[in-house]
Each structure stands twice: as structure tokens, then as C-alpha cells.
Amino acid sequence: MNAQSPISIADDESRGIDEPRLKDEIFKSLDNIQTTGDVAIAERHGIYANPGLSIGDTLIPLPLVPRDAETIRSACRRAPFGRGEETLVDTSVRKTWELDHSQFKLTNPNWPRFLDMLLKDVQQKLGMSTIRAESL
């Protein structure tokens, strides 16, 4: 089987599936994928720029401590989710908070330069031709 051939699995179990052969064919197909970068990266940087998160008149330092986490949470609202045509807030499904971009600022003037450095690193290591981050 070449990389262009599809692998089909019948719904009819009476035909039987040769599972070891199927796994072997899947691995062969995956091995034929050509990429220019990794699919995931992890880096530890020696320097970082604190974004200077500010909510109202409160600067939130890093690392985050419980008091500052509560300051962030108090400015947030429960995050809704979509179920079909509906938009719901159901904490038994999603226990997530959200903060609108108009409710905070990133005040450190070095943050954009640091973020740009990270984006270039990610672009190079993932083999991406372009990458961008947008601010509102």
C-alpha cells in the first residue's frame, strides 16, 4: 500500500479485521508524512517579560497568588457554551470564566517584543511559513 491508498474498515464485523495488519498500514502511512517542523514544541526560556496584566487599577504580578487570582475572577463572568442553537451557562458542564478584552490591559512595554520573539521561535521550530498574533 502506498501513501496515497486509502485504508477502509468495513462496518460489517463478519468480514473480520486483521488488526495487526491494519496497525502496520496506519504506521506506514503516518511514517510517509513529510513535514518541515515538529508537531509540538516545549521550551524553557531563561528570560521572560511579565505582561503587566492590569485589571482596573490593580497590577497583577506573576507568579499568580490566590489573592490576585480572586481579583481576576471577580472581574470575569461565567463562560457560556453552545449547545445546538442555544448559548448556555451550565457549571455542571463547564466551570470556566472569561474576561472581555476591554476589561484588562497588558502594560509592560517589553511584552510585545517578547511575544514577537516567542512567535518567531514557534514559527521556526514548527516549520510554519507565517505566524501572527493580533491584539485588539
mmCIF file with all atom_site columns, C-alpha atoms in Angstrom:
data_model
loop_
_atom_site.group_PDB
_atom_site.id
_atom_site.type_symbol
_atom_site.label_atom_id
_atom_site.label_alt_id
_atom_site.label_comp_id
_atom_site.label_asym_id
_atom_site.label_entity_id
_atom_site.label_seq_id
_atom_site.pdbx_PDB_ins_code
_atom_site.Cartn_x
_atom_site.Cartn_y
_atom_site.Cartn_z
_atom_site.occupancy
_atom_site.B_iso_or_equiv
_atom_site.pdbx_formal_charge
_atom_site.auth_seq_id
_atom_site.auth_comp_id
_atom_site.auth_asym_id
_atom_site.auth_atom_id
_atom_site.pdbx_PDB_model_num
ATOM 1   C CA . MET A 1 1   ? 0.000   0.000   0.000  1.00 0.00 ? 1   MET A CA 1
ATOM 2   C CA . ASN A 1 2   ? 1.402   3.434   -0.859 1.00 0.00 ? 2   ASN A CA 1
ATOM 3   C CA . ALA A 1 3   ? 0.817   6.704   0.989  1.00 0.00 ? 3   ALA A CA 1
ATOM 4   C CA . GLN A 1 4   ? -1.954  7.631   -1.467 1.00 0.00 ? 4   GLN A CA 1
ATOM 5   C CA . SER A 1 5   ? -4.043  4.473   -0.925 1.00 0.00 ? 5   SER A CA 1
ATOM 6   C CA . PRO A 1 6   ? -6.972  4.799   1.458  1.00 0.00 ? 6   PRO A CA 1
ATOM 7   C CA . ILE A 1 7   ? -7.447  2.371   4.316  1.00 0.00 ? 7   ILE A CA 1
ATOM 8   C CA . SER A 1 8   ? -11.007 1.219   4.598  1.00 0.00 ? 8   SER A CA 1
ATOM 9   C CA . ILE A 1 9   ? -12.637 -0.549  7.520  1.00 0.00 ? 9   ILE A CA 1
ATOM 10  C CA . ALA A 1 10  ? -15.915 -2.336  6.878  1.00 0.00 ? 10  ALA A CA 1
ATOM 11  C CA . ASP A 1 11  ? -18.777 -1.829  9.305  1.00 0.00 ? 11  ASP A CA 1
ATOM 12  C CA . ASP A 1 12  ? -19.645 -5.491  8.826  1.00 0.00 ? 12  ASP A CA 1
ATOM 13  C CA . GLU A 1 13  ? -17.743 -7.348  11.547 1.00 0.00 ? 13  GLU A CA 1
ATOM 14  C CA . SER A 1 14  ? -18.321 -10.661 9.780  1.00 0.00 ? 14  SER A CA 1
ATOM 15  C CA . ARG A 1 15  ? -15.596 -9.702  7.289  1.00 0.00 ? 15  ARG A CA 1
ATOM 16  C CA . GLY A 1 16  ? -13.124 -9.540  10.159 1.00 0.00 ? 16  GLY A CA 1
ATOM 17  C CA . ILE A 1 17  ? -10.342 -7.037  10.588 1.00 0.00 ? 17  ILE A CA 1
ATOM 18  C CA . ASP A 1 18  ? -6.721  -8.063  10.627 1.00 0.00 ? 18  ASP A CA 1
ATOM 19  C CA . GLU A 1 19  ? -5.854  -5.649  13.447 1.00 0.00 ? 19  GLU A CA 1
ATOM 20  C CA . PRO A 1 20  ? -2.059  -6.155  13.396 1.00 0.00 ? 20  PRO A CA 1
ATOM 21  C CA . ARG A 1 21  ? -2.019  -5.570  9.605  1.00 0.00 ? 21  ARG A CA 1
ATOM 22  C CA . LEU A 1 22  ? -4.254  -2.524  9.972  1.00 0.00 ? 22  LEU A CA 1
ATOM 23  C CA . LYS A 1 23  ? -1.980  -1.026  12.635 1.00 0.00 ? 23  LYS A CA 1
ATOM 24  C CA . ASP A 1 24  ? 1.055   -1.713  10.460 1.00 0.00 ? 24  ASP A CA 1
ATOM 25  C CA . GLU A 1 25  ? -0.568  0.022   7.476  1.00 0.00 ? 25  GLU A CA 1
ATOM 26  C CA . ILE A 1 26  ? -1.536  3.029   9.609  1.00 0.00 ? 26  ILE A CA 1
ATOM 27  C CA . PHE A 1 27  ? 2.013   3.352   10.958 1.00 0.00 ? 27  PHE A CA 1
ATOM 28  C CA . LYS A 1 28  ? 3.431   3.087   7.415  1.00 0.00 ? 28  LYS A CA 1
ATOM 29  C CA . SER A 1 29  ? 1.048   5.804   6.238  1.00 0.00 ? 29  SER A CA 1
ATOM 30  C CA . LEU A 1 30  ? 1.968   8.069   9.156  1.00 0.00 ? 30  LEU A CA 1
ATOM 31  C CA . ASP A 1 31  ? 5.672   7.500   8.506  1.00 0.00 ? 31  ASP A CA 1
ATOM 32  C CA . ASN A 1 32  ? 5.195   8.732   4.932  1.00 0.00 ? 32  ASN A CA 1
ATOM 33  C CA . ILE A 1 33  ? 4.001   12.160  6.083  1.00 0.00 ? 33  ILE A CA 1
ATOM 34  C CA . GLN A 1 34  ? 6.593   14.778  5.168  1.00 0.00 ? 34  GLN A CA 1
ATOM 35  C CA . THR A 1 35  ? 6.871   17.822  7.434  1.00 0.00 ? 35  THR A CA 1
ATOM 36  C CA . THR A 1 36  ? 9.312   20.674  7.762  1.00 0.00 ? 36  THR A CA 1
ATOM 37  C CA . GLY A 1 37  ? 8.974   21.055  11.530 1.00 0.00 ? 37  GLY A CA 1
ATOM 38  C CA . ASP A 1 38  ? 7.860   19.398  14.709 1.00 0.00 ? 38  ASP A CA 1
ATOM 39  C CA . VAL A 1 39  ? 4.197   18.925  15.616 1.00 0.00 ? 39  VAL A CA 1
ATOM 40  C CA . ALA A 1 40  ? 4.719   20.263  19.139 1.00 0.00 ? 40  ALA A CA 1
ATOM 41  C CA . ILE A 1 41  ? 7.454   22.078  20.987 1.00 0.00 ? 41  ILE A CA 1
ATOM 42  C CA . ALA A 1 42  ? 8.290   22.905  24.575 1.00 0.00 ? 42  ALA A CA 1
ATOM 43  C CA . GLU A 1 43  ? 10.905  25.415  25.574 1.00 0.00 ? 43  GLU A CA 1
ATOM 44  C CA . ARG A 1 44  ? 12.216  26.829  28.803 1.00 0.00 ? 44  ARG A CA 1
ATOM 45  C CA . HIS A 1 45  ? 13.340  30.397  28.311 1.00 0.00 ? 45  HIS A CA 1
ATOM 46  C CA . GLY A 1 46  ? 15.966  31.949  30.545 1.00 0.00 ? 46  GLY A CA 1
ATOM 47  C CA . ILE A 1 47  ? 14.265  35.332  30.386 1.00 0.00 ? 47  ILE A CA 1
ATOM 48  C CA . TYR A 1 48  ? 10.660  36.336  30.171 1.00 0.00 ? 48  TYR A CA 1
ATOM 49  C CA . ALA A 1 49  ? 8.676   39.506  30.204 1.00 0.00 ? 49  ALA A CA 1
ATOM 50  C CA . ASN A 1 50  ? 5.833   39.782  32.673 1.00 0.00 ? 50  ASN A CA 1
ATOM 51  C CA . PRO A 1 51  ? 2.941   41.042  30.518 1.00 0.00 ? 51  PRO A CA 1
ATOM 52  C CA . GLY A 1 52  ? 1.978   43.574  33.173 1.00 0.00 ? 52  GLY A CA 1
ATOM 53  C CA . LEU A 1 53  ? -1.633  42.435  33.444 1.00 0.00 ? 53  LEU A CA 1
ATOM 54  C CA . SER A 1 54  ? -3.721  45.256  34.837 1.00 0.00 ? 54  SER A CA 1
ATOM 55  C CA . ILE A 1 55  ? -7.389  44.922  35.766 1.00 0.00 ? 55  ILE A CA 1
ATOM 56  C CA . GLY A 1 56  ? -8.858  48.266  36.689 1.00 0.00 ? 56  GLY A CA 1
ATOM 57  C CA . ASP A 1 57  ? -6.244  49.953  38.871 1.00 0.00 ? 57  ASP A CA 1
ATOM 58  C CA . THR A 1 58  ? -4.751  46.637  40.040 1.00 0.00 ? 58  THR A CA 1
ATOM 59  C CA . LEU A 1 59  ? -1.491  45.337  38.593 1.00 0.00 ? 59  LEU A CA 1
ATOM 60  C CA . ILE A 1 60  ? -1.447  41.515  38.722 1.00 0.00 ? 60  ILE A CA 1
ATOM 61  C CA . PRO A 1 61  ? 2.123   40.277  39.260 1.00 0.00 ? 61  PRO A CA 1
ATOM 62  C CA . LEU A 1 62  ? 3.439   36.848  38.342 1.00 0.00 ? 62  LEU A CA 1
ATOM 63  C CA . PRO A 1 63  ? 3.639   34.246  39.699 1.00 0.00 ? 63  PRO A CA 1
ATOM 64  C CA . LEU A 1 64  ? -0.061  34.421  40.426 1.00 0.00 ? 64  LEU A CA 1
ATOM 65  C CA . VAL A 1 65  ? -1.092  34.178  44.081 1.00 0.00 ? 65  VAL A CA 1
ATOM 66  C CA . PRO A 1 66  ? -4.617  33.345  45.341 1.00 0.00 ? 66  PRO A CA 1
ATOM 67  C CA . ARG A 1 67  ? -5.466  36.983  46.173 1.00 0.00 ? 67  ARG A CA 1
ATOM 68  C CA . ASP A 1 68  ? -4.665  38.110  42.625 1.00 0.00 ? 68  ASP A CA 1
ATOM 69  C CA . ALA A 1 69  ? -6.450  35.105  41.112 1.00 0.00 ? 69  ALA A CA 1
ATOM 70  C CA . GLU A 1 70  ? -9.560  36.229  43.007 1.00 0.00 ? 70  GLU A CA 1
ATOM 71  C CA . THR A 1 71  ? -9.114  39.775  41.638 1.00 0.00 ? 71  THR A CA 1
ATOM 72  C CA . ILE A 1 72  ? -9.119  38.349  38.117 1.00 0.00 ? 72  ILE A CA 1
ATOM 73  C CA . ARG A 1 73  ? -12.093 36.067  38.820 1.00 0.00 ? 73  ARG A CA 1
ATOM 74  C CA . SER A 1 74  ? -14.128 38.900  40.328 1.00 0.00 ? 74  SER A CA 1
ATOM 75  C CA . ALA A 1 75  ? -13.815 40.825  37.044 1.00 0.00 ? 75  ALA A CA 1
ATOM 76  C CA . CYS A 1 76  ? -14.862 37.788  34.979 1.00 0.00 ? 76  CYS A CA 1
ATOM 77  C CA . ARG A 1 77  ? -18.192 36.278  34.070 1.00 0.00 ? 77  ARG A CA 1
ATOM 78  C CA . ARG A 1 78  ? -19.126 32.633  33.620 1.00 0.00 ? 78  ARG A CA 1
ATOM 79  C CA . ALA A 1 79  ? -18.200 31.485  30.127 1.00 0.00 ? 79  ALA A CA 1
ATOM 80  C CA . PRO A 1 80  ? -21.146 30.240  28.102 1.00 0.00 ? 80  PRO A CA 1
ATOM 81  C CA . PHE A 1 81  ? -21.000 27.399  25.616 1.00 0.00 ? 81  PHE A CA 1
ATOM 82  C CA . GLY A 1 82  ? -23.049 26.443  22.605 1.00 0.00 ? 82  GLY A CA 1
ATOM 83  C CA . ARG A 1 83  ? -25.439 23.527  22.509 1.00 0.00 ? 83  ARG A CA 1
ATOM 84  C CA . GLY A 1 84  ? -27.095 23.452  19.114 1.00 0.00 ? 84  GLY A CA 1
ATOM 85  C CA . GLU A 1 85  ? -28.763 26.819  18.593 1.00 0.00 ? 85  GLU A CA 1
ATOM 86  C CA . GLU A 1 86  ? -28.570 27.711  22.303 1.00 0.00 ? 86  GLU A CA 1
ATOM 87  C CA . THR A 1 87  ? -25.904 29.531  24.278 1.00 0.00 ? 87  THR A CA 1
ATOM 88  C CA . LEU A 1 88  ? -25.888 28.287  27.852 1.00 0.00 ? 88  LEU A CA 1
ATOM 89  C CA . VAL A 1 89  ? -24.114 28.704  31.155 1.00 0.00 ? 89  VAL A CA 1
ATOM 90  C CA . ASP A 1 90  ? -24.135 25.373  32.952 1.00 0.00 ? 90  ASP A CA 1
ATOM 91  C CA . THR A 1 91  ? -21.475 24.839  35.622 1.00 0.00 ? 91  THR A CA 1
ATOM 92  C CA . SER A 1 92  ? -22.097 21.077  35.580 1.00 0.00 ? 92  SER A CA 1
ATOM 93  C CA . VAL A 1 93  ? -20.741 21.107  32.011 1.00 0.00 ? 93  VAL A CA 1
ATOM 94  C CA . ARG A 1 94  ? -18.219 23.946  32.016 1.00 0.00 ? 94  ARG A CA 1
ATOM 95  C CA . LYS A 1 95  ? -16.587 25.589  35.009 1.00 0.00 ? 95  LYS A CA 1
ATOM 96  C CA . THR A 1 96  ? -14.882 28.342  33.070 1.00 0.00 ? 96  THR A CA 1
ATOM 97  C CA . TRP A 1 97  ? -14.668 32.096  33.475 1.00 0.00 ? 97  TRP A CA 1
ATOM 98  C CA . GLU A 1 98  ? -13.976 34.686  30.787 1.00 0.00 ? 98  GLU A CA 1
ATOM 99  C CA . LEU A 1 99  ? -12.656 38.205  30.778 1.00 0.00 ? 99  LEU A CA 1
ATOM 100 C CA . ASP A 1 100 ? -13.513 40.557  27.931 1.00 0.00 ? 100 ASP A CA 1
ATOM 101 C CA . HIS A 1 101 ? -10.519 42.229  26.284 1.00 0.00 ? 101 HIS A CA 1
ATOM 102 C CA . SER A 1 102 ? -11.864 45.650  27.256 1.00 0.00 ? 102 SER A CA 1
ATOM 103 C CA . GLN A 1 103 ? -11.582 44.753  30.963 1.00 0.00 ? 103 GLN A CA 1
ATOM 104 C CA . PHE A 1 104 ? -7.793  44.425  31.141 1.00 0.00 ? 104 PHE A CA 1
ATOM 105 C CA . LYS A 1 105 ? -4.568  45.893  29.787 1.00 0.00 ? 105 LYS A CA 1
ATOM 106 C CA . LEU A 1 106 ? -1.101  44.467  29.255 1.00 0.00 ? 106 LEU A CA 1
ATOM 107 C CA . THR A 1 107 ? 1.020   47.372  30.453 1.00 0.00 ? 107 THR A CA 1
ATOM 108 C CA . ASN A 1 108 ? 4.623   46.178  30.156 1.00 0.00 ? 108 ASN A CA 1
ATOM 109 C CA . PRO A 1 109 ? 6.172   47.957  27.137 1.00 0.00 ? 109 PRO A CA 1
ATOM 110 C CA . ASN A 1 110 ? 8.565   44.980  26.699 1.00 0.00 ? 110 ASN A CA 1
ATOM 111 C CA . TRP A 1 111 ? 5.703   42.478  26.317 1.00 0.00 ? 111 TRP A CA 1
ATOM 112 C CA . PRO A 1 112 ? 5.119   42.934  22.539 1.00 0.00 ? 112 PRO A CA 1
ATOM 113 C CA . ARG A 1 113 ? 8.831   42.434  21.797 1.00 0.00 ? 113 ARG A CA 1
ATOM 114 C CA . PHE A 1 114 ? 8.961   39.312  23.991 1.00 0.00 ? 114 PHE A CA 1
ATOM 115 C CA . LEU A 1 115 ? 5.800   37.899  22.389 1.00 0.00 ? 115 LEU A CA 1
ATOM 116 C CA . ASP A 1 116 ? 7.262   38.546  18.933 1.00 0.00 ? 116 ASP A CA 1
ATOM 117 C CA . MET A 1 117 ? 10.412  36.612  19.917 1.00 0.00 ? 117 MET A CA 1
ATOM 118 C CA . LEU A 1 118 ? 8.248   33.668  21.074 1.00 0.00 ? 118 LEU A CA 1
ATOM 119 C CA . LEU A 1 119 ? 6.214   33.718  17.859 1.00 0.00 ? 119 LEU A CA 1
ATOM 120 C CA . LYS A 1 120 ? 9.362   33.654  15.706 1.00 0.00 ? 120 LYS A CA 1
ATOM 121 C CA . ASP A 1 121 ? 10.712  30.731  17.757 1.00 0.00 ? 121 ASP A CA 1
ATOM 122 C CA . VAL A 1 122 ? 7.446   28.807  17.365 1.00 0.00 ? 122 VAL A CA 1
ATOM 123 C CA . GLN A 1 123 ? 7.303   29.599  13.641 1.00 0.00 ? 123 GLN A CA 1
ATOM 124 C CA . GLN A 1 124 ? 10.816  28.296  13.050 1.00 0.00 ? 124 GLN A CA 1
ATOM 125 C CA . LYS A 1 125 ? 10.505  25.145  15.176 1.00 0.00 ? 125 LYS A CA 1
ATOM 126 C CA . LEU A 1 126 ? 7.083   24.155  13.824 1.00 0.00 ? 126 LEU A CA 1
ATOM 127 C CA . GLY A 1 127 ? 8.174   24.829  10.259 1.00 0.00 ? 127 GLY A CA 1
ATOM 128 C CA . MET A 1 128 ? 5.457   27.382  9.622  1.00 0.00 ? 128 MET A CA 1
ATOM 129 C CA . SER A 1 129 ? 5.785   29.876  6.798  1.00 0.00 ? 129 SER A CA 1
ATOM 130 C CA . THR A 1 130 ? 3.836   32.608  8.588  1.00 0.00 ? 130 THR A CA 1
ATOM 131 C CA . ILE A 1 131 ? 2.510   33.206  12.058 1.00 0.00 ? 131 ILE A CA 1
ATOM 132 C CA . ARG A 1 132 ? 0.916   36.240  13.648 1.00 0.00 ? 132 ARG A CA 1
ATOM 133 C CA . ALA A 1 133 ? -0.746  37.366  16.831 1.00 0.00 ? 133 ALA A CA 1
ATOM 134 C CA . GLU A 1 134 ? -3.314  40.100  16.808 1.00 0.00 ? 134 GLU A CA 1
ATOM 135 C CA . SER A 1 135 ? -4.127  42.488  19.587 1.00 0.00 ? 135 SER A CA 1
ATOM 136 C CA . LEU A 1 136 ? -7.462  44.192  19.960 1.00 0.00 ? 136 LEU A CA 1
#
